[in-house]
PDB file of C-alpha atoms in Angstrom:
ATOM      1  CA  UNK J   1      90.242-101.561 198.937  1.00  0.00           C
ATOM      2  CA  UNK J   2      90.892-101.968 195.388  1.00  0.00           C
ATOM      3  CA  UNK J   3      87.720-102.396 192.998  1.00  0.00           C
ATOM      4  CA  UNK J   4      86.785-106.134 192.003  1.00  0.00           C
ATOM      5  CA  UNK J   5      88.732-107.852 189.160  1.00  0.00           C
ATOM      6  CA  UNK J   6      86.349-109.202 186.762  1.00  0.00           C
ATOM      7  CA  UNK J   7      87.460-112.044 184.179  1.00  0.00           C
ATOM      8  CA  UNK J   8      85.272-112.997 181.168  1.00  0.00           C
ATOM      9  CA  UNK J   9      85.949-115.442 179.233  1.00  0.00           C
ATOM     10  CA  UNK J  10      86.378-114.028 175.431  1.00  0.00           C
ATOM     11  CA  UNK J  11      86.343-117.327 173.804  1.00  0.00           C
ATOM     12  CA  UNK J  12      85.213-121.304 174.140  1.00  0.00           C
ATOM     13  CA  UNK J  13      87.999-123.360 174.778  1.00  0.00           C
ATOM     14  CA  UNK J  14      87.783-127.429 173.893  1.00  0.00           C
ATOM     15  CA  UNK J  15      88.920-130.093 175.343  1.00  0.00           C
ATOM     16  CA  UNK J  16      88.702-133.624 173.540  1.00  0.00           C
ATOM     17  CA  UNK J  17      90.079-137.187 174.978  1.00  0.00           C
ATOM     18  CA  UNK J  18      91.551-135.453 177.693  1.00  0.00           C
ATOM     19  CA  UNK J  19      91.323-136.219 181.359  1.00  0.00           C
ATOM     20  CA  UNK J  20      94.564-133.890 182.348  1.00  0.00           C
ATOM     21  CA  UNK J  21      94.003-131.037 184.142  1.00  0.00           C
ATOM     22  CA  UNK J  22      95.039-127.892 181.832  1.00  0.00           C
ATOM     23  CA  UNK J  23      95.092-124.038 183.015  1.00  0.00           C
ATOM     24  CA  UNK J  24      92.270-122.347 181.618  1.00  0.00           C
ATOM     25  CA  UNK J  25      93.303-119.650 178.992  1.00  0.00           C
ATOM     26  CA  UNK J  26      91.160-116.624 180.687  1.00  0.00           C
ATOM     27  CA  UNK J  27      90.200-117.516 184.272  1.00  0.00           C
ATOM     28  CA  UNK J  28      92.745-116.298 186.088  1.00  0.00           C
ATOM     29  CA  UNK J  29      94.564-113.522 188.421  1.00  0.00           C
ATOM     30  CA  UNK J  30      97.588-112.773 189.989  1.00  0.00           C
ATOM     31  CA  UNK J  31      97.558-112.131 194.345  1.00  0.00           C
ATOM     32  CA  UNK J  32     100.557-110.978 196.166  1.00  0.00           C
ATOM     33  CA  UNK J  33     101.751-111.876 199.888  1.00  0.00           C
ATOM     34  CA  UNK J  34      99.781-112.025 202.971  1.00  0.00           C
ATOM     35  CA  UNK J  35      96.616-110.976 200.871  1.00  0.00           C
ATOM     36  CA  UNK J  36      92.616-112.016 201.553  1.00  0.00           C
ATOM     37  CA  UNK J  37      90.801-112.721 198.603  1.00  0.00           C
ATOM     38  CA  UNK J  38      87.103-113.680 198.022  1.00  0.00           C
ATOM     39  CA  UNK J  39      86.400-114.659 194.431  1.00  0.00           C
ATOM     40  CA  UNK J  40      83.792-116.291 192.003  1.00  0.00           C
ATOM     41  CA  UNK J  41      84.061-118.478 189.095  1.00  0.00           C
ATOM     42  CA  UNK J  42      81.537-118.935 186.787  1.00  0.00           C
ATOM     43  CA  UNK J  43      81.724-122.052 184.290  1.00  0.00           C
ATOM     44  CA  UNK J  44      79.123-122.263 181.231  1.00  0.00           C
ATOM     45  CA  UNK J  45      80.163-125.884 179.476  1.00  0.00           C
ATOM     46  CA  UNK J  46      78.908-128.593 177.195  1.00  0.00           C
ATOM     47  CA  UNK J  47      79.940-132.022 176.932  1.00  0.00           C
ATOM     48  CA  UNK J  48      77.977-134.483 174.059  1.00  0.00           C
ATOM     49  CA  UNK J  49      76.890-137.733 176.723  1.00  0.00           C
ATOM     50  CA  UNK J  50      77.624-138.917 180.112  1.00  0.00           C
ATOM     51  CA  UNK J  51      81.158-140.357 179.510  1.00  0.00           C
ATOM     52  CA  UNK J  52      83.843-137.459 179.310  1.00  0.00           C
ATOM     53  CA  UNK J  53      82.053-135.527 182.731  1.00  0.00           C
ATOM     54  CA  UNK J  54      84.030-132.747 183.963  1.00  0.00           C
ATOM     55  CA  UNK J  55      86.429-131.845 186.294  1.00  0.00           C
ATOM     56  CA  UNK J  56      87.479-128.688 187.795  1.00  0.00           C
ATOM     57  CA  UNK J  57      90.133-127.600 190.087  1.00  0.00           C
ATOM     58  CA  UNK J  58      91.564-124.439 191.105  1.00  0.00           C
ATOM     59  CA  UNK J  59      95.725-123.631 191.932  1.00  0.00           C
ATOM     60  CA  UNK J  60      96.991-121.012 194.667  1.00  0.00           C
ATOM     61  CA  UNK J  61     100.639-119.809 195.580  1.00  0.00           C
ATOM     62  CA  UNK J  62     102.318-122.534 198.062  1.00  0.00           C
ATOM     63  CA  UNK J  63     101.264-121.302 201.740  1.00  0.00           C
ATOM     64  CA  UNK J  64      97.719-120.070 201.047  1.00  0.00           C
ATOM     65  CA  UNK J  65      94.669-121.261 202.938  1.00  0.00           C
ATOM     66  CA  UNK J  66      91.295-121.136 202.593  1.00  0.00           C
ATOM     67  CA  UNK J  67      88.147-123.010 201.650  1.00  0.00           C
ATOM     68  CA  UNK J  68      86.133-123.468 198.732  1.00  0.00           C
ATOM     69  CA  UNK J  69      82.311-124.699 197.786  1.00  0.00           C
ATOM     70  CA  UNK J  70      81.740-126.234 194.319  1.00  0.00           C
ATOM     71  CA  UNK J  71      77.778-126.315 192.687  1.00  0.00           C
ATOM     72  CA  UNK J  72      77.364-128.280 189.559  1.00  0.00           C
ATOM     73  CA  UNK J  73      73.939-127.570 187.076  1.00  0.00           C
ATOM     74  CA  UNK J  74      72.864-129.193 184.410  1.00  0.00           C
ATOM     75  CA  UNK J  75      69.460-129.984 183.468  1.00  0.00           C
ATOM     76  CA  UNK J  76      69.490-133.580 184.783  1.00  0.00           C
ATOM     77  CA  UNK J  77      71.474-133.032 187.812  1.00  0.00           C
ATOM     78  CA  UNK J  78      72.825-130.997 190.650  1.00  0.00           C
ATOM     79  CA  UNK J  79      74.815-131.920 192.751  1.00  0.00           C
ATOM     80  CA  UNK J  80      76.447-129.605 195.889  1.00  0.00           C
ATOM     81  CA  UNK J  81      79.988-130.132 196.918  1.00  0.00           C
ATOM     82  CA  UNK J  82      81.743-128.324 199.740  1.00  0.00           C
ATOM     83  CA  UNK J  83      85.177-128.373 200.774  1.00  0.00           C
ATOM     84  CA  UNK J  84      86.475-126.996 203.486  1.00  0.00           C
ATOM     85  CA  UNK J  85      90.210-126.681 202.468  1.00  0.00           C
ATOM     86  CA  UNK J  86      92.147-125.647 198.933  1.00  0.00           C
ATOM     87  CA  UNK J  87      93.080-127.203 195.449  1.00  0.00           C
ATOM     88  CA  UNK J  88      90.688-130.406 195.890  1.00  0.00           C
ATOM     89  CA  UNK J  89      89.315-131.520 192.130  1.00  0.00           C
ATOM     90  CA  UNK J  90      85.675-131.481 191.658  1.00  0.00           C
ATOM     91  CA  UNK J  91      85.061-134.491 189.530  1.00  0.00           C
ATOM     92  CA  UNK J  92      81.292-135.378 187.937  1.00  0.00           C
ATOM     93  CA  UNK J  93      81.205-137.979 185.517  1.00  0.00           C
ATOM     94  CA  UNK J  94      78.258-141.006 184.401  1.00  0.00           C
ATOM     95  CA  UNK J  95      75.554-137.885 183.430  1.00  0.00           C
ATOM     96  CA  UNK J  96      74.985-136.345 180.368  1.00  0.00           C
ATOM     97  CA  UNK J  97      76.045-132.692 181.318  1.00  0.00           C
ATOM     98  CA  UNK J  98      74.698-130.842 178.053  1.00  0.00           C
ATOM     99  CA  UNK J  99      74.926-126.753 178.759  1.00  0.00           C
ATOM    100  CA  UNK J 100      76.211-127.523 182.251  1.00  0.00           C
ATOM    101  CA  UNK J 101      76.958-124.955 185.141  1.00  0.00           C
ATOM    102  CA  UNK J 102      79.708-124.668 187.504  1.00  0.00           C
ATOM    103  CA  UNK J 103      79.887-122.306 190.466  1.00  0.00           C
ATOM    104  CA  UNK J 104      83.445-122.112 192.111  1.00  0.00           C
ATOM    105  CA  UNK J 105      83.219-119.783 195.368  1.00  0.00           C
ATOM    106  CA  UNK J 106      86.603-119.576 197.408  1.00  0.00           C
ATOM    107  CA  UNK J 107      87.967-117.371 200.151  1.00  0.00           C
ATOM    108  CA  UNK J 108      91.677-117.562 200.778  1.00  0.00           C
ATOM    109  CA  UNK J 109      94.434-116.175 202.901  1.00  0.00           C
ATOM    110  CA  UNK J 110      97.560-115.986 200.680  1.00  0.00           C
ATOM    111  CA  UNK J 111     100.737-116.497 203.027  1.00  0.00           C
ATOM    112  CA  UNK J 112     104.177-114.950 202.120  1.00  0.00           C
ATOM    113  CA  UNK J 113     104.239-116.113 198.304  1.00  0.00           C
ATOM    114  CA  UNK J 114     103.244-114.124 195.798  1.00  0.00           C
ATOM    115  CA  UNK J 115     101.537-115.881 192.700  1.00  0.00           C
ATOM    116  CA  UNK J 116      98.352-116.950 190.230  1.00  0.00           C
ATOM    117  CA  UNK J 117      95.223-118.435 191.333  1.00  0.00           C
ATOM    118  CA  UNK J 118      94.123-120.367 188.395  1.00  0.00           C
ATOM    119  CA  UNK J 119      91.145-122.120 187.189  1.00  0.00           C
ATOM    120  CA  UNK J 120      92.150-126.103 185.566  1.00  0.00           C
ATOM    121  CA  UNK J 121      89.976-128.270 184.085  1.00  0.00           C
ATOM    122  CA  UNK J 122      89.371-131.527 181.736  1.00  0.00           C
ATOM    123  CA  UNK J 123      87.385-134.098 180.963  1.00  0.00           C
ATOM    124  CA  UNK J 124      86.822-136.799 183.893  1.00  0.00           C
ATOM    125  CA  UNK J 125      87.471-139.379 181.845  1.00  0.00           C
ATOM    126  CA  UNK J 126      89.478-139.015 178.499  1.00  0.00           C
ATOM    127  CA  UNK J 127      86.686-139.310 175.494  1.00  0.00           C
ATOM    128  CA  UNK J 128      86.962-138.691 171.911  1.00  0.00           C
ATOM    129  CA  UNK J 129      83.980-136.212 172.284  1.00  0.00           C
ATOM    130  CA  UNK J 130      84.530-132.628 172.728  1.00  0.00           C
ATOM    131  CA  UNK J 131      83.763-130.537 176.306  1.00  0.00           C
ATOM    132  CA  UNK J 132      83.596-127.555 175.742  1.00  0.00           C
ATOM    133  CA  UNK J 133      83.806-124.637 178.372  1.00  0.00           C
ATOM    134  CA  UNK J 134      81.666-121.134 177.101  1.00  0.00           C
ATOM    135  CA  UNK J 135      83.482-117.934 176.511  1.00  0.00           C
ATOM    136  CA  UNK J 136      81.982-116.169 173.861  1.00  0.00           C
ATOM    137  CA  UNK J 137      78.186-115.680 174.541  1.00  0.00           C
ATOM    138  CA  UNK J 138      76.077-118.834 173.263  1.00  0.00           C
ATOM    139  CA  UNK J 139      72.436-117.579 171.640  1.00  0.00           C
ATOM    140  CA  UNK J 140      71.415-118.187 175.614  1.00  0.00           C
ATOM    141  CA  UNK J 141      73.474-115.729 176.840  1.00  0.00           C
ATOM    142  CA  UNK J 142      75.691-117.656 178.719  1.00  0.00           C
ATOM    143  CA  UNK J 143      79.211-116.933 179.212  1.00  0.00           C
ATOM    144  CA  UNK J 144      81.844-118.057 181.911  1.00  0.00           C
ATOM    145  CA  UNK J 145      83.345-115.336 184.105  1.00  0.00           C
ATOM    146  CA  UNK J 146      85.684-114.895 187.437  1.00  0.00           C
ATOM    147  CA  UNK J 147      84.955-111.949 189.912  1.00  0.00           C
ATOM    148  CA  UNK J 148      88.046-111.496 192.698  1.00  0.00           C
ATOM    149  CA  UNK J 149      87.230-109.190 195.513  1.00  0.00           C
ATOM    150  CA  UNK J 150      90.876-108.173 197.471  1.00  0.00           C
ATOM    151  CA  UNK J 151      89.259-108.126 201.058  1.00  0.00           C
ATOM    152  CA  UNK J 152      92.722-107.091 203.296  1.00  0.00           C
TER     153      UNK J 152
END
């Protein structure tokens, strides 16, 4: 098996008064057909107040299958979501989510397209203040990262 694909995030990307998904700029990878992939994804963010939240959501090529658990963090909350298919959004909004975490664990069958999983996300609800999702290291240490393990 091929060694693990690790993503980090080189730089923090903003989003402000936004509640559309966008593709992140780093968190992604490419899988061809009929492929088994475990992977990772690691989100360090900050939002200013409880009103933008943040949502998170992940795209596979048509035909895959799978399931996926998201864990948010912050300081004030946590809150476990699982999911037992693909592509659902993880929404959290109406807590202040300063230096948040978001854990993104998936396993997926790919069927007979080949394509990109991606990593989207926004606010929850559109809000002139800025959400931010780490890339380059914050004085903490934190970062955001994707690790993709090709299992058959």
């Amino acid at each position: 098996l091929a060694m693990p694909r690790i993503v980090r995030k080189l730089a923090n990307e903003t989003v402000n008064n936004s509640a559309s998904l966008q593709n992140d700029d780093h968190l992604f990878f490419s899988i061809f057909p009929n492929e088994v992939w475990s992977f990772d994804i690691y989100l360090t963010f900050s939002t200013a107040g409880a009103t933008p939240g943040f949502s998170a959501d992940v795209t596979f090529p048509a035909g895959a299958v799978g399931a996926q658990n998201v864990y948010l963090m912050s300081t004030t909350v946590f809150v476990a979501r699982s999911n037992g298919g693909l592509g659902t959004l993880f929404t959290s909004s109406g807590t202040a989510l300063a230096n948040g975490g978001v854990t993104i664990n998936c396993h997926i069958t790919n069927g007979s397209t080949a394509g990109t999983v991606q990593l989207l996300w926004a606010q929850s609800v559109a809000n002139a203040t800025d959400t931010i999702v780490i890339g380059a290291a914050a004085a903490s240490g934190s970062t955001s990262w994707l690790i993709a393990r090709r299992l058959l």
